[in-house]
Amino acid sequence: MNKKKEIFMISAFTENSVWRQILGICSALAVTNLMQNSLVMGLGVIFTLALSGFTISLLRKYIPRRIRMMVQTLIIASYVIIVDLILKAYFPEISKSLGPYVALIITNCIIMGRAEAFAGKNKPFDSMIDGIGAGFGYMLVLLIIAFVRELFGFGTLFGYEILGDWWTGWSIMIMAPSAFFMLAILIWIIEGPLTTRKK
Amino acid sequence: MEINAFIIFIAAIFTSNILLTNFLGMCSFLSVSREVESSLGLGLAVFFVMTFTTAINFVVYHFILVPLNIIYLQYIIFIIVIAAFVQLTEMIIERFSPVLYYTLGIFLPLITVNCAILGVSLFLVIRDYNFLQSVLYGAGSGIGWFIAILALAGIRQKVKYNYVPAGLQGAGLSLIITGIMALAFIGFSGIVVIQ
């Protein structure tokens, strides 16, 4: 049990895909203008990571090395289609506002990265835990950025009004550049002061 | 629907830049932009692949997926088309132009997992473009991506030896530069508007 917990902690925090390896930030930037979108996106990525990790690890001995990228992509794409269909059926509003970014989970480098680095070499259940961990770390980053952007941009959180009528939304927070700045500041805080103090 | 295709072309380069407003293709954008030469190679390869895959994916979507009523398979089909096209291009270039192969060749495998390529194909379905609009949108996005990575590589070479606070080196600084570039590109937004 302890080993499972360790795998989770490592892939979620110590080796976090976003701030340690700078992977998968395309979608991290695009959906973070609203908390709700980020949460749904994060859950979709966790689902895909966990199940594709499980499947790829299960099949790892049968996939020929030369075409493994292709096979992995197809496995990931099948799970992404499931996520997309579920969203379209039960949450059509969210699905519409996420637009093509759900489908772009396929090319999210985190999933490919975990498949290559972990699922290809480890047991199915460990890979699943690793996938959940990596997805959790990713969702955490999304939610932190979305928290700041939605709070300052609209004065709301999850669509509920927090800051009241007196607040004037900062339109820069809704526009694209703020996402770049927020992520850069997040990386700066985590990699700079937090990491050096630990040493 | 009735947007002039040329307007889409201009908008894809400046106002709706695939990288600076839609955040697509960030992974290779950050990792390959250390030097101007390599980013030139990757930018050209992206432009080339993007233009042709949008055309192929348009045909595949409207003449195969829609008639057969298997639209839900579009993600898998699109990614296969892209991967196959990249593989094919690699082989053709290797056979006919070794010089070009050495400048572009190493970047081609990277492109399969570049989300900008898949993203453009998905956008043209969502926005319901016709063939000419799709191709020009693909080409414009390719040029926009090319301009963005070239600009970032140029700036990164200039700031290479400057003092940067700990933790901000590498990706952090590139992200801030990209953010400032995105701000600058917002200046174009009055010219044309597409959704």
mmCIF file of C-alpha atoms in Angstrom:
data_model
loop_
_atom_site.group_PDB
_atom_site.id
_atom_site.type_symbol
_atom_site.label_atom_id
_atom_site.label_comp_id
_atom_site.label_asym_id
_atom_site.label_seq_id
_atom_site.Cartn_x
_atom_site.Cartn_y
_atom_site.Cartn_z
ATOM 1 C CA MET A 1 0.000 0.000 0.000
ATOM 2 C CA ASN A 2 2.827 2.331 0.919
ATOM 3 C CA LYS A 3 4.448 1.875 -2.434
ATOM 4 C CA LYS A 4 1.230 2.895 -4.169
ATOM 5 C CA LYS A 5 1.101 6.053 -2.111
ATOM 6 C CA GLU A 6 4.693 6.835 -2.983
ATOM 7 C CA ILE A 7 4.043 6.405 -6.714
ATOM 8 C CA PHE A 8 1.107 8.779 -6.391
ATOM 9 C CA MET A 9 3.044 11.443 -4.490
ATOM 10 C CA ILE A 10 5.998 11.324 -6.877
ATOM 11 C CA SER A 11 3.944 11.676 -10.036
ATOM 12 C CA ALA A 12 1.618 14.282 -8.510
ATOM 13 C CA PHE A 13 4.102 16.589 -6.782
ATOM 14 C CA THR A 14 7.821 15.813 -6.970
ATOM 15 C CA GLU A 15 7.741 15.085 -10.691
ATOM 16 C CA ASN A 16 4.715 17.201 -11.521
ATOM 17 C CA SER A 17 4.320 17.243 -15.274
ATOM 18 C CA VAL A 18 3.491 20.922 -15.558
ATOM 19 C CA TRP A 19 6.041 22.708 -13.411
ATOM 20 C CA ARG A 20 8.842 20.116 -13.435
ATOM 21 C CA GLN A 21 8.672 18.913 -17.007
ATOM 22 C CA ILE A 22 6.691 21.674 -18.758
ATOM 23 C CA LEU A 23 4.423 19.157 -20.457
ATOM 24 C CA GLY A 24 0.811 19.471 -21.469
ATOM 25 C CA ILE A 25 0.547 23.190 -21.007
ATOM 26 C CA CYS A 26 -1.385 23.828 -24.228
ATOM 27 C CA SER A 27 -4.655 22.887 -22.634
ATOM 28 C CA ALA A 28 -3.530 24.069 -19.198
ATOM 29 C CA LEU A 29 -3.491 27.594 -20.576
ATOM 30 C CA ALA A 30 -6.551 27.422 -22.762
ATOM 31 C CA VAL A 31 -9.250 26.289 -20.345
ATOM 32 C CA THR A 32 -8.181 28.164 -17.230
ATOM 33 C CA ASN A 33 -10.385 31.241 -17.614
ATOM 34 C CA LEU A 34 -13.157 29.486 -15.642
ATOM 35 C CA MET A 35 -12.916 27.188 -12.611
ATOM 36 C CA GLN A 36 -15.667 24.937 -13.931
ATOM 37 C CA ASN A 37 -13.928 24.280 -17.252
ATOM 38 C CA SER A 38 -10.651 23.560 -15.489
ATOM 39 C CA LEU A 39 -12.288 21.071 -13.145
ATOM 40 C CA VAL A 40 -13.982 19.193 -15.972
ATOM 41 C CA MET A 41 -10.809 19.237 -18.053
ATOM 42 C CA GLY A 42 -8.784 17.972 -15.082
ATOM 43 C CA LEU A 43 -11.215 15.123 -14.436
ATOM 44 C CA GLY A 44 -11.147 14.194 -18.129
ATOM 45 C CA VAL A 45 -7.364 14.059 -18.092
ATOM 46 C CA ILE A 46 -7.307 11.955 -14.904
ATOM 47 C CA PHE A 47 -9.767 9.498 -16.456
ATOM 48 C CA THR A 48 -7.766 9.217 -19.676
ATOM 49 C CA LEU A 49 -4.405 8.991 -17.902
ATOM 50 C CA ALA A 50 -5.547 6.314 -15.466
ATOM 51 C CA LEU A 51 -7.247 4.070 -18.000
ATOM 52 C CA SER A 52 -4.737 4.500 -20.809
ATOM 53 C CA GLY A 53 -1.918 3.819 -18.342
ATOM 54 C CA PHE A 54 -3.713 0.662 -17.241
ATOM 55 C CA THR A 55 -4.369 -0.528 -20.797
ATOM 56 C CA ILE A 56 -0.930 0.262 -22.172
ATOM 57 C CA SER A 57 0.720 -1.443 -19.228
ATOM 58 C CA LEU A 58 -1.500 -4.475 -19.687
ATOM 59 C CA LEU A 59 -0.509 -4.741 -23.331
ATOM 60 C CA ARG A 60 3.118 -3.705 -22.878
ATOM 61 C CA LYS A 61 4.516 -7.152 -23.700
ATOM 62 C CA TYR A 62 2.461 -7.513 -26.880
ATOM 63 C CA ILE A 63 3.059 -4.135 -28.502
ATOM 64 C CA PRO A 64 5.944 -4.246 -30.994
ATOM 65 C CA ARG A 65 8.463 -1.546 -30.142
ATOM 66 C CA ARG A 66 8.562 0.026 -33.581
ATOM 67 C CA ILE A 67 4.890 0.889 -33.754
ATOM 68 C CA ARG A 68 4.274 1.510 -30.061
ATOM 69 C CA MET A 69 3.680 5.251 -30.519
ATOM 70 C CA MET A 70 0.885 4.556 -32.979
ATOM 71 C CA VAL A 71 -0.731 1.950 -30.715
ATOM 72 C CA GLN A 72 -0.493 4.224 -27.691
ATOM 73 C CA THR A 73 -2.038 7.101 -29.599
ATOM 74 C CA LEU A 74 -4.945 4.910 -30.684
ATOM 75 C CA ILE A 75 -5.553 3.655 -27.131
ATOM 76 C CA ILE A 76 -5.481 7.213 -25.792
ATOM 77 C CA ALA A 77 -7.753 8.446 -28.589
ATOM 78 C CA SER A 78 -10.357 5.788 -27.786
ATOM 79 C CA TYR A 79 -10.559 6.914 -24.162
ATOM 80 C CA VAL A 80 -10.720 10.558 -25.185
ATOM 81 C CA ILE A 81 -13.672 9.749 -27.441
ATOM 82 C CA ILE A 82 -15.418 8.189 -24.423
ATOM 83 C CA VAL A 83 -14.809 11.365 -22.370
ATOM 84 C CA ASP A 84 -16.034 13.528 -25.235
ATOM 85 C CA LEU A 85 -19.214 11.509 -25.747
ATOM 86 C CA ILE A 86 -20.004 11.549 -22.022
ATOM 87 C CA LEU A 87 -19.560 15.315 -21.890
ATOM 88 C CA LYS A 88 -21.674 15.835 -25.008
ATOM 89 C CA ALA A 89 -24.453 13.668 -23.601
ATOM 90 C CA TYR A 90 -24.647 14.909 -20.016
ATOM 91 C CA PHE A 91 -22.995 18.354 -19.988
ATOM 92 C CA PRO A 92 -23.601 19.858 -23.432
ATOM 93 C CA GLU A 93 -22.957 23.411 -22.175
ATOM 94 C CA ILE A 94 -19.516 22.612 -20.805
ATOM 95 C CA SER A 95 -18.681 20.500 -23.819
ATOM 96 C CA LYS A 96 -19.454 23.448 -26.057
ATOM 97 C CA SER A 97 -17.354 25.913 -24.078
ATOM 98 C CA LEU A 98 -14.391 23.522 -23.963
ATOM 99 C CA GLY A 99 -14.644 23.211 -27.747
ATOM 100 C CA PRO A 100 -11.794 21.287 -29.343
ATOM 101 C CA TYR A 101 -9.719 21.123 -26.195
ATOM 102 C CA VAL A 102 -11.299 17.872 -25.027
ATOM 103 C CA ALA A 103 -10.179 16.219 -28.236
ATOM 104 C CA LEU A 104 -6.764 17.760 -27.790
ATOM 105 C CA ILE A 105 -6.226 15.592 -24.709
ATOM 106 C CA ILE A 106 -5.045 13.071 -27.342
ATOM 107 C CA THR A 107 -1.999 15.144 -28.138
ATOM 108 C CA ASN A 108 -1.493 16.257 -24.544
ATOM 109 C CA CYS A 109 2.151 15.427 -23.975
ATOM 110 C CA ILE A 110 1.538 14.379 -20.356
ATOM 111 C CA ILE A 111 -0.364 11.273 -21.386
ATOM 112 C CA MET A 112 2.172 10.241 -24.005
ATOM 113 C CA GLY A 113 4.951 11.060 -21.536
ATOM 114 C CA ARG A 114 3.515 8.905 -18.742
ATOM 115 C CA ALA A 115 2.845 6.073 -21.200
ATOM 116 C CA GLU A 116 6.450 6.144 -22.357
ATOM 117 C CA ALA A 117 8.089 6.754 -18.996
ATOM 118 C CA PHE A 118 5.973 4.634 -16.680
ATOM 119 C CA ALA A 119 3.198 2.492 -18.153
ATOM 120 C CA GLY A 120 5.499 0.809 -20.658
ATOM 121 C CA LYS A 121 7.660 -0.606 -17.902
ATOM 122 C CA ASN A 122 5.446 -1.186 -14.866
ATOM 123 C CA LYS A 123 2.513 -3.279 -13.649
ATOM 124 C CA PRO A 124 -1.041 -2.304 -14.653
ATOM 125 C CA PHE A 125 -2.240 -1.144 -11.234
ATOM 126 C CA ASP A 126 0.909 0.834 -10.492
ATOM 127 C CA SER A 127 0.521 2.530 -13.865
ATOM 128 C CA MET A 128 -3.057 3.386 -13.049
ATOM 129 C CA ILE A 129 -2.041 4.984 -9.740
ATOM 130 C CA ASP A 130 0.727 6.832 -11.522
ATOM 131 C CA GLY A 131 -1.754 8.096 -14.079
ATOM 132 C CA ILE A 132 -4.149 9.300 -11.389
ATOM 133 C CA GLY A 133 -1.271 11.032 -9.624
ATOM 134 C CA ALA A 134 -0.035 12.805 -12.734
ATOM 135 C CA GLY A 135 -3.579 13.823 -13.594
ATOM 136 C CA PHE A 136 -4.154 15.115 -10.076
ATOM 137 C CA GLY A 137 -1.016 17.248 -10.212
ATOM 138 C CA TYR A 138 -2.159 18.610 -13.549
ATOM 139 C CA MET A 139 -5.642 19.409 -12.250
ATOM 140 C CA LEU A 140 -4.141 21.193 -9.254
ATOM 141 C CA VAL A 141 -2.173 23.540 -11.516
ATOM 142 C CA LEU A 142 -5.250 24.173 -13.643
ATOM 143 C CA LEU A 143 -7.364 25.008 -10.615
ATOM 144 C CA ILE A 144 -4.783 27.378 -9.104
ATOM 145 C CA ILE A 145 -4.463 29.343 -12.338
ATOM 146 C CA ALA A 146 -8.206 29.317 -12.940
ATOM 147 C CA PHE A 147 -8.853 30.514 -9.367
ATOM 148 C CA VAL A 148 -6.819 33.674 -9.911
ATOM 149 C CA ARG A 149 -8.048 34.287 -13.428
ATOM 150 C CA GLU A 150 -11.730 33.824 -12.693
ATOM 151 C CA LEU A 151 -11.609 35.748 -9.416
ATOM 152 C CA PHE A 152 -9.920 38.803 -10.893
ATOM 153 C CA GLY A 153 -11.426 38.531 -14.361
ATOM 154 C CA PHE A 154 -15.095 38.065 -13.486
ATOM 155 C CA GLY A 155 -15.233 38.410 -9.690
ATOM 156 C CA THR A 156 -16.779 34.934 -9.495
ATOM 157 C CA LEU A 157 -15.775 31.397 -8.543
ATOM 158 C CA PHE A 158 -17.534 28.440 -10.226
ATOM 159 C CA GLY A 159 -19.989 31.043 -11.516
ATOM 160 C CA TYR A 160 -20.982 32.250 -8.014
ATOM 161 C CA GLU A 161 -20.426 35.907 -7.316
ATOM 162 C CA ILE A 162 -17.686 36.451 -4.753
ATOM 163 C CA LEU A 163 -16.485 39.996 -5.055
ATOM 164 C CA GLY A 164 -19.804 41.804 -5.449
ATOM 165 C CA ASP A 165 -20.956 44.703 -7.600
ATOM 166 C CA TRP A 166 -18.151 47.093 -6.702
ATOM 167 C CA TRP A 167 -15.609 44.881 -8.434
ATOM 168 C CA THR A 168 -14.610 45.779 -11.999
ATOM 169 C CA GLY A 169 -13.338 42.696 -13.835
ATOM 170 C CA TRP A 170 -9.821 42.928 -15.172
ATOM 171 C CA SER A 171 -10.316 42.156 -18.828
ATOM 172 C CA ILE A 172 -6.642 41.211 -19.169
ATOM 173 C CA MET A 173 -7.312 38.194 -16.950
ATOM 174 C CA ILE A 174 -9.841 36.875 -19.458
ATOM 175 C CA MET A 175 -7.552 37.392 -22.414
ATOM 176 C CA ALA A 176 -4.768 35.094 -23.546
ATOM 177 C CA PRO A 177 -1.630 36.871 -22.227
ATOM 178 C CA SER A 178 -2.602 36.553 -18.562
ATOM 179 C CA ALA A 179 -2.551 32.764 -18.850
ATOM 180 C CA PHE A 180 1.095 32.892 -19.909
ATOM 181 C CA PHE A 181 1.966 35.285 -17.093
ATOM 182 C CA MET A 182 0.105 33.283 -14.443
ATOM 183 C CA LEU A 183 1.767 30.026 -15.399
ATOM 184 C CA ALA A 184 5.185 31.706 -15.486
ATOM 185 C CA ILE A 185 4.635 33.174 -12.022
ATOM 186 C CA LEU A 186 3.455 29.813 -10.681
ATOM 187 C CA ILE A 187 6.553 28.081 -12.041
ATOM 188 C CA TRP A 188 8.704 30.879 -10.642
ATOM 189 C CA ILE A 189 7.234 30.567 -7.147
ATOM 190 C CA ILE A 190 7.474 26.788 -7.045
ATOM 191 C CA GLU A 191 10.853 26.394 -8.684
ATOM 192 C CA GLY A 192 12.474 29.408 -7.057
ATOM 193 C CA PRO A 193 11.783 30.173 -3.383
ATOM 194 C CA LEU A 194 10.041 26.910 -2.460
ATOM 195 C CA THR A 195 12.643 24.600 -3.924
ATOM 196 C CA THR A 196 15.737 26.437 -2.771
ATOM 197 C CA ARG A 197 14.502 26.655 0.819
ATOM 198 C CA LYS A 198 14.101 22.883 0.943
ATOM 199 C CA LYS A 199 17.729 22.335 -0.019
ATOM 200 C CA MET B 1 -20.133 31.085 -42.686
ATOM 201 C CA GLU B 2 -19.772 33.586 -45.501
ATOM 202 C CA ILE B 3 -16.433 34.958 -44.380
ATOM 203 C CA ASN B 4 -14.024 35.854 -47.125
ATOM 204 C CA ALA B 5 -11.326 33.172 -47.196
ATOM 205 C CA PHE B 6 -8.585 35.763 -47.465
ATOM 206 C CA ILE B 7 -9.788 37.445 -44.262
ATOM 207 C CA ILE B 8 -9.530 34.096 -42.492
ATOM 208 C CA PHE B 9 -5.994 33.775 -43.783
ATOM 209 C CA ILE B 10 -4.938 37.156 -42.373
ATOM 210 C CA ALA B 11 -6.803 36.601 -39.126
ATOM 211 C CA ALA B 12 -5.186 33.204 -38.607
ATOM 212 C CA ILE B 13 -1.765 34.815 -38.861
ATOM 213 C CA PHE B 14 -2.331 37.863 -36.660
ATOM 214 C CA THR B 15 -5.527 38.231 -34.651
ATOM 215 C CA SER B 16 -6.338 34.579 -33.956
ATOM 216 C CA ASN B 17 -2.801 33.294 -33.874
ATOM 217 C CA ILE B 18 -3.013 29.583 -33.149
ATOM 218 C CA LEU B 19 -0.255 29.797 -30.567
ATOM 219 C CA LEU B 20 -0.778 33.125 -28.886
ATOM 220 C CA THR B 21 -4.554 33.075 -28.567
ATOM 221 C CA ASN B 22 -5.411 29.370 -28.685
ATOM 222 C CA PHE B 23 -2.293 28.109 -26.874
ATOM 223 C CA LEU B 24 -1.766 25.221 -29.264
ATOM 224 C CA GLY B 25 1.610 23.674 -29.970
ATOM 225 C CA MET B 26 3.227 24.962 -26.788
ATOM 226 C CA CYS B 27 5.339 21.896 -25.982
ATOM 227 C CA SER B 28 7.576 21.977 -29.025
ATOM 228 C CA PHE B 29 7.333 25.779 -29.069
ATOM 229 C CA LEU B 30 9.108 25.993 -25.717
ATOM 230 C CA SER B 31 11.570 23.168 -26.184
ATOM 231 C CA VAL B 32 12.822 23.878 -29.720
ATOM 232 C CA SER B 33 13.059 27.674 -29.547
ATOM 233 C CA ARG B 34 16.589 27.847 -28.120
ATOM 234 C CA GLU B 35 18.180 28.673 -31.477
ATOM 235 C CA VAL B 36 16.952 30.517 -34.520
ATOM 236 C CA GLU B 37 18.132 27.867 -37.008
ATOM 237 C CA SER B 38 16.300 24.947 -35.452
ATOM 238 C CA SER B 39 13.137 26.948 -34.891
ATOM 239 C CA LEU B 40 13.273 27.986 -38.549
ATOM 240 C CA GLY B 41 13.336 24.309 -39.526
ATOM 241 C CA LEU B 42 10.502 23.331 -37.220
ATOM 242 C CA GLY B 43 8.425 26.340 -38.226
ATOM 243 C CA LEU B 44 8.725 25.456 -41.911
ATOM 244 C CA ALA B 45 7.858 21.832 -41.226
ATOM 245 C CA VAL B 46 4.786 22.829 -39.217
ATOM 246 C CA PHE B 47 3.628 25.216 -41.950
ATOM 247 C CA PHE B 48 4.015 22.536 -44.605
ATOM 248 C CA VAL B 49 2.321 19.729 -42.679
ATOM 249 C CA MET B 50 -0.474 21.959 -41.384
ATOM 250 C CA THR B 51 -1.458 23.217 -44.846
ATOM 251 C CA PHE B 52 -1.679 19.756 -46.350
ATOM 252 C CA THR B 53 -3.263 17.927 -43.419
ATOM 253 C CA THR B 54 -6.079 20.466 -43.176
ATOM 254 C CA ALA B 55 -6.832 19.861 -46.859
ATOM 255 C CA ILE B 56 -6.735 16.076 -46.469
ATOM 256 C CA ASN B 57 -8.735 16.105 -43.249
ATOM 257 C CA PHE B 58 -11.367 18.336 -44.826
ATOM 258 C CA VAL B 59 -11.828 15.857 -47.676
ATOM 259 C CA VAL B 60 -11.808 12.877 -45.329
ATOM 260 C CA TYR B 61 -14.338 14.469 -42.989
ATOM 261 C CA HIS B 62 -16.833 15.655 -45.593
ATOM 262 C CA PHE B 63 -16.581 12.807 -48.108
ATOM 263 C CA ILE B 64 -15.936 9.790 -45.878
ATOM 264 C CA LEU B 65 -16.978 10.419 -42.276
ATOM 265 C CA VAL B 66 -20.180 12.384 -42.877
ATOM 266 C CA PRO B 67 -21.689 10.095 -45.568
ATOM 267 C CA LEU B 68 -20.882 6.983 -43.533
ATOM 268 C CA ASN B 69 -22.232 8.622 -40.380
ATOM 269 C CA ILE B 70 -19.157 7.848 -38.276
ATOM 270 C CA ILE B 71 -18.343 11.381 -37.164
ATOM 271 C CA TYR B 72 -17.579 10.179 -33.650
ATOM 272 C CA LEU B 73 -14.452 8.514 -35.029
ATOM 273 C CA GLN B 74 -13.090 11.830 -36.278
ATOM 274 C CA TYR B 75 -10.350 12.164 -33.623
ATOM 275 C CA ILE B 76 -8.848 8.775 -34.391
ATOM 276 C CA ILE B 77 -9.091 9.298 -38.144
ATOM 277 C CA PHE B 78 -7.558 12.777 -37.972
ATOM 278 C CA ILE B 79 -4.600 11.635 -35.912
ATOM 279 C CA ILE B 80 -4.011 8.693 -38.255
ATOM 280 C CA VAL B 81 -4.120 10.995 -41.286
ATOM 281 C CA ILE B 82 -1.608 13.317 -39.650
ATOM 282 C CA ALA B 83 0.731 10.515 -38.611
ATOM 283 C CA ALA B 84 0.563 8.875 -42.023
ATOM 284 C CA PHE B 85 1.141 12.171 -43.819
ATOM 285 C CA VAL B 86 4.151 12.976 -41.666
ATOM 286 C CA GLN B 87 5.611 9.522 -42.292
ATOM 287 C CA LEU B 88 5.043 9.857 -46.024
ATOM 288 C CA THR B 89 6.589 13.316 -46.181
ATOM 289 C CA GLU B 90 9.609 12.048 -44.299
ATOM 290 C CA MET B 91 10.151 9.237 -46.784
ATOM 291 C CA ILE B 92 9.658 11.451 -49.838
ATOM 292 C CA ILE B 93 12.011 14.133 -48.566
ATOM 293 C CA GLU B 94 14.620 11.547 -47.626
ATOM 294 C CA ARG B 95 14.472 10.063 -51.122
ATOM 295 C CA PHE B 96 14.531 13.250 -53.180
ATOM 296 C CA SER B 97 16.285 15.930 -51.182
ATOM 297 C CA PRO B 98 18.865 14.842 -48.623
ATOM 298 C CA VAL B 99 19.719 18.472 -47.842
ATOM 299 C CA LEU B 100 16.146 19.307 -46.951
ATOM 300 C CA TYR B 101 15.939 16.034 -45.022
ATOM 301 C CA TYR B 102 18.768 17.064 -42.745
ATOM 302 C CA THR B 103 17.188 20.445 -41.994
ATOM 303 C CA LEU B 104 13.550 19.329 -41.693
ATOM 304 C CA GLY B 105 13.822 15.589 -41.145
ATOM 305 C CA ILE B 106 14.565 15.523 -37.455
ATOM 306 C CA PHE B 107 11.588 17.742 -36.706
ATOM 307 C CA LEU B 108 9.013 15.753 -38.618
ATOM 308 C CA PRO B 109 8.410 13.031 -35.990
ATOM 309 C CA LEU B 110 7.875 15.785 -33.410
ATOM 310 C CA ILE B 111 5.029 17.151 -35.453
ATOM 311 C CA THR B 112 2.722 14.154 -35.092
ATOM 312 C CA VAL B 113 2.142 15.029 -31.457
ATOM 313 C CA ASN B 114 2.038 18.785 -32.038
ATOM 314 C CA CYS B 115 -1.418 19.760 -30.860
ATOM 315 C CA ALA B 116 -1.576 22.741 -33.220
ATOM 316 C CA ILE B 117 -1.895 20.419 -36.226
ATOM 317 C CA LEU B 118 -4.771 18.425 -34.746
ATOM 318 C CA GLY B 119 -6.280 21.608 -33.336
ATOM 319 C CA VAL B 120 -6.532 23.279 -36.747
ATOM 320 C CA SER B 121 -8.291 20.235 -38.178
ATOM 321 C CA LEU B 122 -10.772 20.275 -35.283
ATOM 322 C CA PHE B 123 -11.418 24.002 -35.576
ATOM 323 C CA LEU B 124 -12.329 23.753 -39.248
ATOM 324 C CA VAL B 125 -14.979 21.166 -38.418
ATOM 325 C CA ILE B 126 -16.375 23.193 -35.513
ATOM 326 C CA ARG B 127 -16.427 26.434 -37.482
ATOM 327 C CA ASP B 128 -17.906 24.770 -40.559
ATOM 328 C CA TYR B 129 -15.421 26.169 -43.088
ATOM 329 C CA ASN B 130 -15.582 25.294 -46.772
ATOM 330 C CA PHE B 131 -12.589 23.873 -48.615
ATOM 331 C CA LEU B 132 -10.877 27.124 -49.598
ATOM 332 C CA GLN B 133 -11.426 28.632 -46.160
ATOM 333 C CA SER B 134 -10.016 25.502 -44.512
ATOM 334 C CA VAL B 135 -6.868 25.399 -46.577
ATOM 335 C CA LEU B 136 -6.190 29.105 -46.115
ATOM 336 C CA TYR B 137 -6.920 28.792 -42.412
ATOM 337 C CA GLY B 138 -4.406 25.944 -42.176
ATOM 338 C CA ALA B 139 -1.777 27.862 -44.126
ATOM 339 C CA GLY B 140 -2.371 31.045 -42.130
ATOM 340 C CA SER B 141 -2.113 29.213 -38.834
ATOM 341 C CA GLY B 142 1.105 27.614 -40.005
ATOM 342 C CA ILE B 143 2.585 30.993 -40.862
ATOM 343 C CA GLY B 144 1.366 32.418 -37.554
ATOM 344 C CA TRP B 145 3.025 29.605 -35.628
ATOM 345 C CA PHE B 146 6.182 30.067 -37.698
ATOM 346 C CA ILE B 147 6.329 33.797 -36.897
ATOM 347 C CA ALA B 148 5.752 33.176 -33.197
ATOM 348 C CA ILE B 149 8.462 30.544 -32.761
ATOM 349 C CA LEU B 150 10.944 32.568 -34.812
ATOM 350 C CA ALA B 151 10.312 35.676 -32.700
ATOM 351 C CA LEU B 152 10.672 33.754 -29.450
ATOM 352 C CA ALA B 153 13.905 32.114 -30.602
ATOM 353 C CA GLY B 154 15.314 35.511 -31.561
ATOM 354 C CA ILE B 155 14.440 37.029 -28.201
ATOM 355 C CA ARG B 156 15.750 34.013 -26.290
ATOM 356 C CA GLN B 157 19.109 34.276 -28.044
ATOM 357 C CA LYS B 158 19.316 37.924 -26.990
ATOM 358 C CA VAL B 159 18.561 37.273 -23.328
ATOM 359 C CA LYS B 160 20.733 34.159 -23.093
ATOM 360 C CA TYR B 161 23.490 35.799 -21.068
ATOM 361 C CA ASN B 162 21.349 38.111 -18.978
ATOM 362 C CA TYR B 163 20.833 37.696 -15.270
ATOM 363 C CA VAL B 164 17.571 35.872 -14.568
ATOM 364 C CA PRO B 165 16.231 35.158 -11.045
ATOM 365 C CA ALA B 166 16.475 31.550 -9.885
ATOM 366 C CA GLY B 167 13.421 29.524 -10.805
ATOM 367 C CA LEU B 168 12.543 31.760 -13.710
ATOM 368 C CA GLN B 169 15.258 30.418 -15.986
ATOM 369 C CA GLY B 170 14.218 28.344 -18.976
ATOM 370 C CA ALA B 171 10.510 27.756 -19.230
ATOM 371 C CA GLY B 172 9.411 30.504 -16.863
ATOM 372 C CA LEU B 173 11.183 33.226 -18.788
ATOM 373 C CA SER B 174 9.999 31.865 -22.139
ATOM 374 C CA LEU B 175 6.424 31.949 -20.879
ATOM 375 C CA ILE B 176 6.733 35.566 -19.807
ATOM 376 C CA ILE B 177 8.244 36.515 -23.177
ATOM 377 C CA THR B 178 5.396 34.676 -24.905
ATOM 378 C CA GLY B 179 2.903 36.539 -22.740
ATOM 379 C CA ILE B 180 4.351 39.878 -23.774
ATOM 380 C CA MET B 181 4.272 38.743 -27.400
ATOM 381 C CA ALA B 182 0.617 37.773 -26.990
ATOM 382 C CA LEU B 183 -0.082 41.241 -25.588
ATOM 383 C CA ALA B 184 1.604 42.775 -28.621
ATOM 384 C CA PHE B 185 -0.469 40.631 -30.972
ATOM 385 C CA ILE B 186 -3.649 41.884 -29.302
ATOM 386 C CA GLY B 187 -2.704 45.183 -30.921
ATOM 387 C CA PHE B 188 -3.651 43.655 -34.275
ATOM 388 C CA SER B 189 -7.116 42.710 -33.097
ATOM 389 C CA GLY B 190 -8.831 45.709 -34.691
ATOM 390 C CA ILE B 191 -7.952 44.617 -38.231
ATOM 391 C CA VAL B 192 -10.222 41.633 -38.762
ATOM 392 C CA VAL B 193 -12.409 39.477 -36.582
ATOM 393 C CA ILE B 194 -13.246 35.805 -36.964
ATOM 394 C CA GLN B 195 -14.742 33.473 -34.482
#
